[in-house]
Amino acid sequence: MHNGVGETPPLQVLADLRHRAKARPAHVVLSEGHDPRVVAAAVEALRLGIARITLVGDHDTVRDQLAAAYAPEGHGITVEDPETSALTETFTQSYLDLRRHKGISTEVAESQARDPMVFAAMMVRNGHADGTVGGAVTTTSETVRAALVIIGKAPEAALVSSFFLMVLPEGHPSGRDAMIFADCGLVIDPDAKELAAIAAASAASCKRLLEVDPKVALLSFSTMGSARDASVTKVTDALDILRAQHPALTADGELQFDAAFTPSVAQAKAPGSPVAGAANVMVFPNLDAGNIGYKIAQRIGGATAIGPILQGLAKPANDLSRGCTIDDIVNMIAVTTLQAAP
């Protein structure tokens, strides 16, 4: 098989991501080392050369999973068992210092340091790894909570948000290969200032991951004043804030999705717009719209959805769907490696 794990070859965009990650592999810690998909993905990522890997979990369980994947421990993959690791004592103190203002006890800190999700995030926070990936077993809320509490927001970021990398089927009629959809997984109902921050962060993520100039569409059920509502005003206010803070960024709104995506519709609804008909960053007005939108594109449109990918953190930490495949995890490892690059 092409990728060594018995799945279909990756789409060209994803193959390119992996190739670029291979040029500068990061150290990625996977918090669910007991899951056979995670172990298989770790082995594949190592084979591809896109990352150095640490698996977190019960040592014997992870060792057995590695053996089942024909990758004995010590062949490039490190295992950390929070129950026995030499790092656990340090992480307990780090957690205690970090959450002392919440009045937590040493016993609680010890328990948290032994939680694989927290342990993995602590590895990143304390410089033992460049980024972390989890969520194949745990919920998004658990994954995101560990990232927010342990790794924290980047000093320059207005907020932590998320996006999906939407990879379109090969030969898509639009001629496109990939887009950014935000925020589809984290911020429930952003105000205008937050929406502008999500748009700016997503534009930067587009530039980093896809290496193309972002064209940002702030989406609505209205195009250029075709409807009036407080929700539309929020979007136009966000555009004003975005343009004031990032005057060089190509952005427009409010735009309906068809006006943002389809040139013929753009010509009719938003003639002269620098974004309409050519947007590659779609910023949804709230989580309802974003989450529904990406799932429609995935399930009906046949797009491959990679995410939710977190942005605005001090260091990379990313989430997986509990229904993820081995390829999904490998792709997220590649994304995390690229986010970790200076």
Coordinates of C-alpha atoms in Angstrom, one line a residue:
M1 CA 0.0 0.0 0.0
H2 CA 1.1 3.6 -0.7
N3 CA 1.2 4.8 2.9
G4 CA 2.1 1.7 4.7
V5 CA -1.0 1.5 6.8
G6 CA -3.4 -0.1 4.4
E7 CA -5.4 3.0 3.6
T8 CA -5.8 5.0 0.4
P9 CA -3.0 7.4 -0.7
P10 CA -3.4 10.9 0.6
L11 CA -4.9 13.7 -1.5
Q12 CA -2.2 15.9 -3.0
V13 CA -2.7 18.7 -0.5
L14 CA -2.2 16.3 2.4
A15 CA 0.8 14.6 0.7
D16 CA 2.3 18.1 0.4
L17 CA 1.7 18.8 4.1
R18 CA 3.5 15.6 5.0
H19 CA 6.4 16.4 2.6
R20 CA 6.8 19.8 4.2
A21 CA 6.6 18.4 7.7
K22 CA 9.4 15.9 6.8
A23 CA 11.7 18.8 6.0
R24 CA 11.5 20.0 9.6
P25 CA 10.2 17.2 11.8
A26 CA 9.0 18.2 15.3
H27 CA 8.6 16.2 18.5
V28 CA 4.9 15.4 18.9
V29 CA 3.5 13.7 22.0
L30 CA 0.4 11.5 21.6
S31 CA -1.7 11.3 24.8
E32 CA -3.6 8.1 23.9
G33 CA -0.9 5.5 23.5
H34 CA -3.2 2.7 24.4
D35 CA -5.3 3.2 21.2
P36 CA -4.2 0.9 18.3
R37 CA -5.0 3.7 15.7
V38 CA -2.8 6.1 17.6
V39 CA 0.1 3.6 17.8
A40 CA -0.3 2.7 14.1
A41 CA -0.3 6.4 13.2
A42 CA 2.8 7.0 15.3
V43 CA 4.6 4.2 13.5
E44 CA 3.5 5.6 10.1
A45 CA 4.6 9.2 11.1
L46 CA 8.0 7.9 12.1
R47 CA 8.3 5.9 8.8
L48 CA 7.4 9.0 6.8
G49 CA 9.9 11.1 8.9
I50 CA 7.3 13.8 9.7
A51 CA 7.8 13.8 13.5
R52 CA 9.6 12.3 16.4
I53 CA 7.0 10.6 18.6
T54 CA 6.3 10.0 22.3
L55 CA 3.4 7.8 23.2
V56 CA 1.8 8.4 26.7
G57 CA 0.1 5.6 28.5
D58 CA 0.5 2.4 30.6
H59 CA 3.9 1.1 29.6
D60 CA 3.0 -2.5 29.2
T61 CA -0.2 -1.7 27.1
V62 CA 1.7 0.7 24.8
R63 CA 4.6 -1.8 24.4
D64 CA 2.1 -4.5 23.4
Q65 CA 0.4 -2.2 20.9
L66 CA 3.8 -1.3 19.4
A67 CA 4.7 -5.0 19.2
A68 CA 1.4 -5.6 17.4
A69 CA 2.3 -2.9 14.9
Y70 CA 5.7 -4.5 14.4
A71 CA 7.5 -1.6 16.0
P72 CA 9.3 -2.7 19.2
E73 CA 9.9 0.0 21.7
G74 CA 13.2 1.7 21.3
H75 CA 13.0 1.9 17.5
G76 CA 12.4 5.7 17.4
I77 CA 9.3 5.9 19.5
T78 CA 9.5 6.9 23.2
V79 CA 7.0 5.7 25.7
E80 CA 6.1 7.7 28.9
D81 CA 4.0 6.1 31.6
P82 CA 2.7 8.9 33.9
E83 CA 2.6 6.3 36.8
T84 CA 6.3 5.6 36.6
S85 CA 7.9 8.5 34.6
A86 CA 10.7 10.5 36.0
L87 CA 8.8 13.6 34.8
T88 CA 5.7 13.1 36.9
E89 CA 7.1 14.7 40.0
T90 CA 8.1 17.8 38.1
F91 CA 4.8 18.0 36.4
T92 CA 3.0 17.7 39.7
Q93 CA 4.8 20.7 41.0
S94 CA 4.2 22.6 37.7
Y95 CA 0.5 21.9 37.9
L96 CA 0.4 22.9 41.5
D97 CA 2.2 26.2 40.7
L98 CA -0.1 26.8 37.7
R99 CA -3.4 26.2 39.5
R100 CA -2.4 27.4 43.0
H101 CA -4.7 30.4 42.6
K102 CA -7.6 27.9 42.4
G103 CA -6.7 26.4 45.8
I104 CA -6.0 22.9 44.6
S105 CA -4.2 20.4 46.9
T106 CA -1.0 18.5 46.3
E107 CA -3.1 15.3 46.0
V108 CA -5.2 16.8 43.2
A109 CA -2.0 18.0 41.4
E110 CA -0.5 14.5 41.7
S111 CA -3.7 13.0 40.2
Q112 CA -3.8 15.5 37.4
A113 CA -0.1 15.0 36.5
R114 CA -0.9 11.3 36.1
D115 CA -3.7 12.0 33.6
P116 CA -2.3 11.2 30.1
M117 CA -3.9 14.2 28.5
V118 CA -2.5 16.6 31.2
F119 CA 0.9 14.8 31.1
A120 CA 1.2 15.3 27.4
A121 CA 0.3 18.9 27.6
M122 CA 2.8 19.3 30.4
M123 CA 5.5 17.8 28.2
V124 CA 4.8 20.6 25.7
R125 CA 4.5 23.4 28.3
N126 CA 7.8 22.4 29.9
G127 CA 9.7 22.0 26.6
H128 CA 9.9 18.2 26.4
A129 CA 7.9 18.2 23.2
D130 CA 6.9 20.7 20.5
G131 CA 3.2 19.8 20.3
T132 CA 0.5 17.3 21.3
V133 CA -2.4 15.5 19.6
G134 CA -5.3 13.8 21.4
G135 CA -9.0 13.2 21.2
A136 CA -9.1 9.8 19.5
V137 CA -10.7 8.5 22.7
T138 CA -11.4 11.6 24.9
T139 CA -13.9 14.3 24.1
T140 CA -13.1 17.6 22.5
S141 CA -14.0 19.4 25.7
E142 CA -11.4 17.3 27.6
T143 CA -8.7 17.8 25.0
V144 CA -9.3 21.6 24.7
R145 CA -9.5 22.0 28.4
A146 CA -6.1 20.4 28.9
A147 CA -4.6 22.6 26.2
L148 CA -6.1 25.8 27.6
V149 CA -5.2 25.2 31.2
I150 CA -1.7 23.7 30.7
I151 CA -0.3 25.3 27.5
G152 CA -2.4 28.4 27.6
K153 CA -3.0 31.2 25.1
A154 CA -0.2 32.8 23.2
P155 CA 0.6 36.3 24.5
E156 CA -0.1 37.9 21.2
A157 CA -3.4 36.1 20.6
A158 CA -6.8 37.7 21.3
L159 CA -8.4 34.3 21.9
V160 CA -8.0 30.6 21.3
S161 CA -10.2 29.4 18.4
S162 CA -10.3 26.5 16.0
F163 CA -10.6 25.8 12.3
F164 CA -10.9 22.8 9.9
L165 CA -8.7 22.3 7.0
M166 CA -11.2 21.2 4.3
V167 CA -9.5 19.3 1.5
L168 CA -11.8 19.1 -1.6
P169 CA -12.0 15.9 -3.7
E170 CA -9.4 15.7 -6.5
G171 CA -10.7 17.4 -9.7
H172 CA -13.3 19.4 -7.9
P173 CA -15.4 21.4 -10.4
S174 CA -14.4 24.7 -8.6
G175 CA -10.8 24.0 -9.4
R176 CA -9.9 24.4 -5.7
D177 CA -8.1 21.9 -3.6
A178 CA -8.3 23.2 0.0
M179 CA -10.0 25.8 2.2
I180 CA -10.0 26.9 5.8
F181 CA -13.4 26.9 7.7
A182 CA -13.5 28.7 11.1
D183 CA -14.6 28.5 13.9
C184 CA -16.3 25.1 13.6
G185 CA -15.3 23.6 16.9
L186 CA -14.7 26.0 19.8
V187 CA -16.1 29.5 20.1
I188 CA -19.8 29.3 20.4
D189 CA -21.1 32.8 19.7
P190 CA -18.3 35.2 19.0
D191 CA -18.9 39.0 19.2
A192 CA -17.6 41.3 16.5
K193 CA -14.2 41.7 18.1
E194 CA -13.8 37.9 18.6
L195 CA -15.0 37.2 15.1
A196 CA -12.4 39.6 13.7
A197 CA -9.7 37.8 15.8
I198 CA -10.9 34.4 14.5
A199 CA -10.7 35.7 10.9
A200 CA -7.1 37.1 11.5
A201 CA -5.9 33.9 13.1
S202 CA -7.5 31.8 10.3
A203 CA -5.8 33.9 7.7
A204 CA -2.5 33.3 9.3
S205 CA -3.2 29.5 9.5
C206 CA -4.1 29.5 5.8
K207 CA -0.8 31.1 5.0
R208 CA 1.2 28.7 7.2
L209 CA -0.5 25.5 6.2
L210 CA -1.5 26.0 2.6
E211 CA 1.2 28.5 1.6
V212 CA -1.2 30.7 -0.3
D213 CA -2.4 34.2 0.2
P214 CA -5.6 34.2 2.3
K215 CA -8.8 35.7 0.9
V216 CA -11.1 35.9 3.9
A217 CA -14.9 35.9 3.6
L218 CA -17.0 36.8 6.7
L219 CA -20.1 34.8 6.1
S220 CA -23.8 35.6 6.7
F221 CA -27.2 34.8 5.4
S222 CA -26.9 38.3 3.8
T223 CA -24.7 39.6 1.0
M224 CA -23.6 43.3 1.0
G225 CA -26.7 44.6 2.8
S226 CA -29.3 42.4 1.2
A227 CA -30.8 41.8 4.6
R228 CA -30.8 43.7 7.9
D229 CA -30.4 42.1 11.3
A230 CA -28.3 42.3 14.4
S231 CA -26.5 39.2 13.3
V232 CA -25.5 40.8 10.0
T233 CA -24.4 44.0 11.8
K234 CA -22.1 41.8 13.9
V235 CA -20.4 40.5 10.8
T236 CA -20.0 43.9 9.2
D237 CA -18.6 45.3 12.5
A238 CA -16.2 42.4 12.6
L239 CA -15.0 43.3 9.1
D240 CA -14.4 46.9 10.1
I241 CA -12.3 45.8 13.1
L242 CA -10.4 43.3 10.9
R243 CA -9.6 45.9 8.3
A244 CA -8.5 48.4 10.9
Q245 CA -6.2 45.9 12.6
H246 CA -4.9 44.2 9.5
P247 CA -5.2 46.6 6.5
A248 CA -3.0 44.5 4.2
L249 CA -5.3 41.5 4.6
T250 CA -7.7 40.7 1.8
A251 CA -11.1 40.3 3.4
D252 CA -14.7 41.2 2.7
G253 CA -18.2 40.6 4.0
E254 CA -20.9 40.2 4.7
L255 CA -21.1 37.4 2.1
Q256 CA -23.4 34.4 1.6
F257 CA -21.5 31.2 1.1
D258 CA -22.4 31.0 -2.6
A259 CA -21.2 34.6 -3.2
A260 CA -18.0 33.8 -1.4
F261 CA -17.3 30.6 -3.3
T262 CA -18.8 30.7 -6.8
P263 CA -17.5 33.3 -9.3
S264 CA -20.8 33.6 -11.3
V265 CA -22.8 34.2 -8.1
A266 CA -20.2 36.7 -6.9
Q267 CA -20.5 38.6 -10.1
A268 CA -24.2 39.0 -9.6
K269 CA -24.3 39.6 -5.8
A270 CA -21.0 41.3 -5.0
P271 CA -19.4 42.7 -8.1
G272 CA -16.0 44.3 -7.5
S273 CA -15.4 42.4 -4.2
P274 CA -11.7 41.3 -3.9
V275 CA -12.9 38.2 -2.1
A276 CA -16.2 37.1 -3.5
G277 CA -16.0 34.0 -5.7
A278 CA -12.4 33.4 -4.7
A279 CA -12.5 33.1 -0.9
N280 CA -10.2 30.4 0.7
V281 CA -10.9 31.3 4.3
M282 CA -14.6 31.0 5.3
V283 CA -15.4 32.6 8.7
F284 CA -18.7 31.5 10.0
P285 CA -20.8 33.8 12.3
N286 CA -21.2 31.3 15.1
L287 CA -20.5 27.7 16.0
D288 CA -24.0 26.5 14.9
A289 CA -23.3 27.7 11.3
G290 CA -19.6 26.5 11.3
N291 CA -20.2 23.1 12.7
I292 CA -23.2 22.4 10.5
G293 CA -21.4 23.8 7.4
Y294 CA -18.2 21.7 7.7
K295 CA -20.2 18.5 8.2
I296 CA -22.4 19.2 5.2
A297 CA -19.2 19.8 3.1
Q298 CA -17.7 16.6 4.5
R299 CA -20.7 14.2 4.3
I300 CA -22.5 15.5 1.2
G301 CA -19.7 17.3 -0.6
G302 CA -17.0 14.6 0.0
A303 CA -14.5 17.0 1.5
T304 CA -11.8 15.6 3.8
A305 CA -12.1 17.5 7.1
I306 CA -8.9 17.8 9.2
G307 CA -9.6 19.2 12.7
P308 CA -10.5 20.9 14.8
I309 CA -7.1 22.5 14.6
L310 CA -6.5 24.9 17.5
Q311 CA -5.0 28.3 16.9
G312 CA -4.0 31.0 19.4
L313 CA -2.2 28.7 21.8
A314 CA 1.3 29.3 23.1
K315 CA 2.4 26.0 21.6
P316 CA 0.5 23.5 19.3
A317 CA -2.1 21.2 20.7
N318 CA -4.8 19.6 18.5
D319 CA -7.9 17.5 18.7
L320 CA -9.1 14.4 16.9
S321 CA -12.5 13.0 16.2
R322 CA -13.3 9.9 18.1
G323 CA -14.1 8.3 14.8
C324 CA -10.7 9.2 13.3
T325 CA -8.8 6.9 11.1
I326 CA -5.0 6.2 11.1
D327 CA -4.6 8.6 8.2
D328 CA -6.5 11.3 10.1
I329 CA -4.1 11.1 12.9
V330 CA -1.0 11.1 10.6
N331 CA -2.4 14.2 8.9
M332 CA -2.9 15.9 12.3
I333 CA 0.7 15.0 13.3
A334 CA 1.9 16.7 10.1
V335 CA -0.2 19.8 10.8
T336 CA 1.1 20.0 14.4
T337 CA 4.6 19.7 13.1
L338 CA 4.1 22.6 10.7
Q339 CA 2.5 24.7 13.4
A340 CA 5.5 24.1 15.7
A341 CA 7.9 25.4 13.0
P342 CA 9.5 28.8 13.9

